[in-house]
Amino acid sequence: MLRIPTPAVAVLALALASGALAASGSPQLQTYFQGTVDSPTYQQQTFQRVAKHWKQPGPKGTPALGKKTIVQAILDKDGKLLSTAVLTESGSKAWDAAALAAVKKAAPFPPLPKTATAATLEAHFHFAWVSPPG
């Protein structure tokens, strides 16, 4: 499921690596964009690039239910990744490393839309371990 409500947020439940893990939780990626970029197309492209590079750690690398890693990314107008930082740790070093790696491997990103007013874009990628839908 991919939806972009206001304010701009992209949400997609990532595919599970193992059926055994499904009983206790499922991974989820949410992306939040700085207010100056309001293009749903750009937001979807950026989200999908990171989701494509997400490699979920095995069961021992999964954080406790409800925990998440937040990775901040700063992009320039051309889509170059200027910096990354882990703003919130999940309690699992493997999960945090996988989240940071997904953002870094997704670079370079598409150029910012022409409507973007700032010289850079700040995006936050939330990699969470959540209760399965049901």
mmCIF file of C-alpha atoms in Angstrom:
data_model
loop_
_atom_site.group_PDB
_atom_site.id
_atom_site.type_symbol
_atom_site.label_atom_id
_atom_site.label_comp_id
_atom_site.label_asym_id
_atom_site.label_seq_id
_atom_site.Cartn_x
_atom_site.Cartn_y
_atom_site.Cartn_z
ATOM 1 C CA MET A 1 0.000 0.000 0.000
ATOM 2 C CA LEU A 2 1.369 3.384 -0.959
ATOM 3 C CA ARG A 3 -0.364 6.574 0.063
ATOM 4 C CA ILE A 4 0.674 10.176 0.382
ATOM 5 C CA PRO A 5 -1.601 12.061 2.772
ATOM 6 C CA THR A 6 -1.083 15.681 3.863
ATOM 7 C CA PRO A 7 1.429 16.558 5.176
ATOM 8 C CA ALA A 8 3.552 14.703 2.685
ATOM 9 C CA VAL A 9 4.145 11.217 4.032
ATOM 10 C CA ALA A 10 4.800 8.056 2.068
ATOM 11 C CA VAL A 11 3.968 4.769 3.775
ATOM 12 C CA LEU A 12 4.712 1.265 2.556
ATOM 13 C CA ALA A 13 4.860 -1.961 4.514
ATOM 14 C CA LEU A 14 8.033 -3.691 3.395
ATOM 15 C CA ALA A 15 7.950 -7.361 2.429
ATOM 16 C CA LEU A 16 8.876 -9.845 5.115
ATOM 17 C CA ALA A 17 12.048 -11.843 4.754
ATOM 18 C CA SER A 18 10.638 -14.806 6.651
ATOM 19 C CA GLY A 19 7.202 -16.165 7.463
ATOM 20 C CA ALA A 20 8.365 -16.957 10.994
ATOM 21 C CA LEU A 21 8.927 -13.272 11.616
ATOM 22 C CA ALA A 22 5.372 -12.399 10.555
ATOM 23 C CA ALA A 23 3.922 -13.819 13.756
ATOM 24 C CA SER A 24 5.622 -11.186 15.909
ATOM 25 C CA GLY A 25 5.719 -8.118 13.674
ATOM 26 C CA SER A 26 6.454 -6.657 10.286
ATOM 27 C CA PRO A 27 8.815 -3.999 8.951
ATOM 28 C CA GLN A 28 7.418 -0.631 7.887
ATOM 29 C CA LEU A 29 9.046 2.320 6.153
ATOM 30 C CA GLN A 30 7.634 5.825 6.442
ATOM 31 C CA THR A 31 9.189 8.846 4.770
ATOM 32 C CA TYR A 32 8.696 12.474 5.779
ATOM 33 C CA PHE A 33 9.766 15.336 3.511
ATOM 34 C CA GLN A 34 10.629 18.939 4.253
ATOM 35 C CA GLY A 35 7.629 21.162 3.509
ATOM 36 C CA THR A 36 9.084 22.846 0.400
ATOM 37 C CA VAL A 37 8.817 19.694 -1.740
ATOM 38 C CA ASP A 38 5.163 18.894 -2.352
ATOM 39 C CA SER A 39 5.441 16.751 -5.489
ATOM 40 C CA PRO A 40 3.797 13.343 -4.887
ATOM 41 C CA THR A 41 5.733 11.937 -7.855
ATOM 42 C CA TYR A 42 9.080 13.028 -6.401
ATOM 43 C CA GLN A 43 8.135 11.729 -2.957
ATOM 44 C CA GLN A 44 7.143 8.336 -4.385
ATOM 45 C CA GLN A 45 10.350 8.047 -6.415
ATOM 46 C CA THR A 46 12.517 8.863 -3.387
ATOM 47 C CA PHE A 47 10.583 6.498 -1.122
ATOM 48 C CA GLN A 48 10.728 3.667 -3.670
ATOM 49 C CA ARG A 49 14.500 4.046 -4.134
ATOM 50 C CA VAL A 50 15.085 3.571 -0.411
ATOM 51 C CA ALA A 51 12.518 0.745 -0.098
ATOM 52 C CA LYS A 52 14.229 -1.070 -2.995
ATOM 53 C CA HIS A 53 17.568 -1.034 -1.141
ATOM 54 C CA TRP A 54 16.181 -2.113 2.252
ATOM 55 C CA LYS A 55 17.648 -5.451 3.365
ATOM 56 C CA GLN A 56 16.017 -6.613 6.561
ATOM 57 C CA PRO A 57 18.429 -8.199 9.045
ATOM 58 C CA GLY A 58 17.678 -11.715 10.242
ATOM 59 C CA PRO A 59 15.607 -12.446 13.368
ATOM 60 C CA LYS A 60 18.509 -11.637 15.708
ATOM 61 C CA GLY A 61 18.816 -8.179 14.102
ATOM 62 C CA THR A 62 15.147 -7.274 14.547
ATOM 63 C CA PRO A 63 14.393 -4.634 17.190
ATOM 64 C CA ALA A 64 11.679 -4.935 19.828
ATOM 65 C CA LEU A 65 8.118 -4.436 18.635
ATOM 66 C CA GLY A 66 7.331 -0.730 18.216
ATOM 67 C CA LYS A 67 10.980 0.347 17.946
ATOM 68 C CA LYS A 68 12.355 2.210 14.930
ATOM 69 C CA THR A 69 15.400 3.780 13.379
ATOM 70 C CA ILE A 70 15.106 7.285 11.951
ATOM 71 C CA VAL A 71 17.643 8.201 9.266
ATOM 72 C CA GLN A 72 17.948 11.837 8.228
ATOM 73 C CA ALA A 73 19.122 12.518 4.674
ATOM 74 C CA ILE A 74 20.055 15.894 3.208
ATOM 75 C CA LEU A 75 19.867 16.093 -0.602
ATOM 76 C CA ASP A 76 20.982 18.905 -2.902
ATOM 77 C CA LYS A 77 18.967 20.197 -5.883
ATOM 78 C CA ASP A 78 20.606 17.612 -8.170
ATOM 79 C CA GLY A 79 19.617 14.717 -5.877
ATOM 80 C CA LYS A 80 23.136 14.192 -4.505
ATOM 81 C CA LEU A 81 23.180 12.823 -0.966
ATOM 82 C CA LEU A 82 25.025 15.470 1.064
ATOM 83 C CA SER A 83 24.784 13.810 4.469
ATOM 84 C CA THR A 84 23.067 11.121 6.509
ATOM 85 C CA ALA A 85 22.614 10.709 10.233
ATOM 86 C CA VAL A 86 20.848 8.218 12.469
ATOM 87 C CA LEU A 87 18.588 10.462 14.574
ATOM 88 C CA THR A 88 16.902 7.649 16.532
ATOM 89 C CA GLU A 89 18.323 4.203 17.238
ATOM 90 C CA SER A 90 16.083 1.131 17.424
ATOM 91 C CA GLY A 91 18.079 -0.787 20.009
ATOM 92 C CA SER A 92 19.389 -3.157 17.314
ATOM 93 C CA LYS A 93 22.741 -2.242 15.777
ATOM 94 C CA ALA A 94 22.018 -4.519 12.770
ATOM 95 C CA TRP A 95 18.634 -2.831 12.116
ATOM 96 C CA ASP A 96 20.151 0.652 12.433
ATOM 97 C CA ALA A 97 23.019 -0.267 10.076
ATOM 98 C CA ALA A 98 20.587 -1.754 7.521
ATOM 99 C CA ALA A 99 18.451 1.394 7.622
ATOM 100 C CA LEU A 100 21.447 3.678 7.098
ATOM 101 C CA ALA A 101 22.768 1.446 4.306
ATOM 102 C CA ALA A 102 19.401 1.523 2.478
ATOM 103 C CA VAL A 103 19.432 5.327 2.368
ATOM 104 C CA LYS A 104 23.079 5.519 1.284
ATOM 105 C CA LYS A 105 22.668 2.845 -1.420
ATOM 106 C CA ALA A 106 19.582 4.638 -2.805
ATOM 107 C CA ALA A 107 21.730 7.662 -3.728
ATOM 108 C CA PRO A 108 21.865 9.516 -5.967
ATOM 109 C CA PHE A 109 18.211 10.511 -5.800
ATOM 110 C CA PRO A 110 16.231 12.218 -8.559
ATOM 111 C CA PRO A 111 16.849 15.977 -8.892
ATOM 112 C CA LEU A 112 14.495 18.072 -6.773
ATOM 113 C CA PRO A 113 11.371 19.272 -8.579
ATOM 114 C CA LYS A 114 11.636 22.701 -10.199
ATOM 115 C CA THR A 115 8.983 23.905 -7.743
ATOM 116 C CA ALA A 116 11.317 23.281 -4.774
ATOM 117 C CA THR A 117 12.265 26.619 -3.238
ATOM 118 C CA ALA A 118 15.122 25.513 -0.967
ATOM 119 C CA ALA A 119 18.632 24.613 -2.114
ATOM 120 C CA THR A 120 18.464 21.339 -0.172
ATOM 121 C CA LEU A 121 15.855 18.827 0.944
ATOM 122 C CA GLU A 122 15.697 17.166 4.338
ATOM 123 C CA ALA A 123 13.996 13.766 4.383
ATOM 124 C CA HIS A 124 13.500 11.436 7.342
ATOM 125 C CA PHE A 125 13.204 7.691 6.757
ATOM 126 C CA HIS A 126 11.541 5.762 9.602
ATOM 127 C CA PHE A 127 12.313 2.017 9.584
ATOM 128 C CA ALA A 128 9.995 0.471 12.203
ATOM 129 C CA TRP A 129 9.146 -2.999 13.498
ATOM 130 C CA VAL A 130 5.376 -2.910 14.022
ATOM 131 C CA SER A 131 2.475 -5.186 14.931
ATOM 132 C CA PRO A 132 1.213 -7.003 11.845
ATOM 133 C CA PRO A 133 -2.038 -5.638 10.395
ATOM 134 C CA GLY A 134 -5.053 -7.561 11.452
#
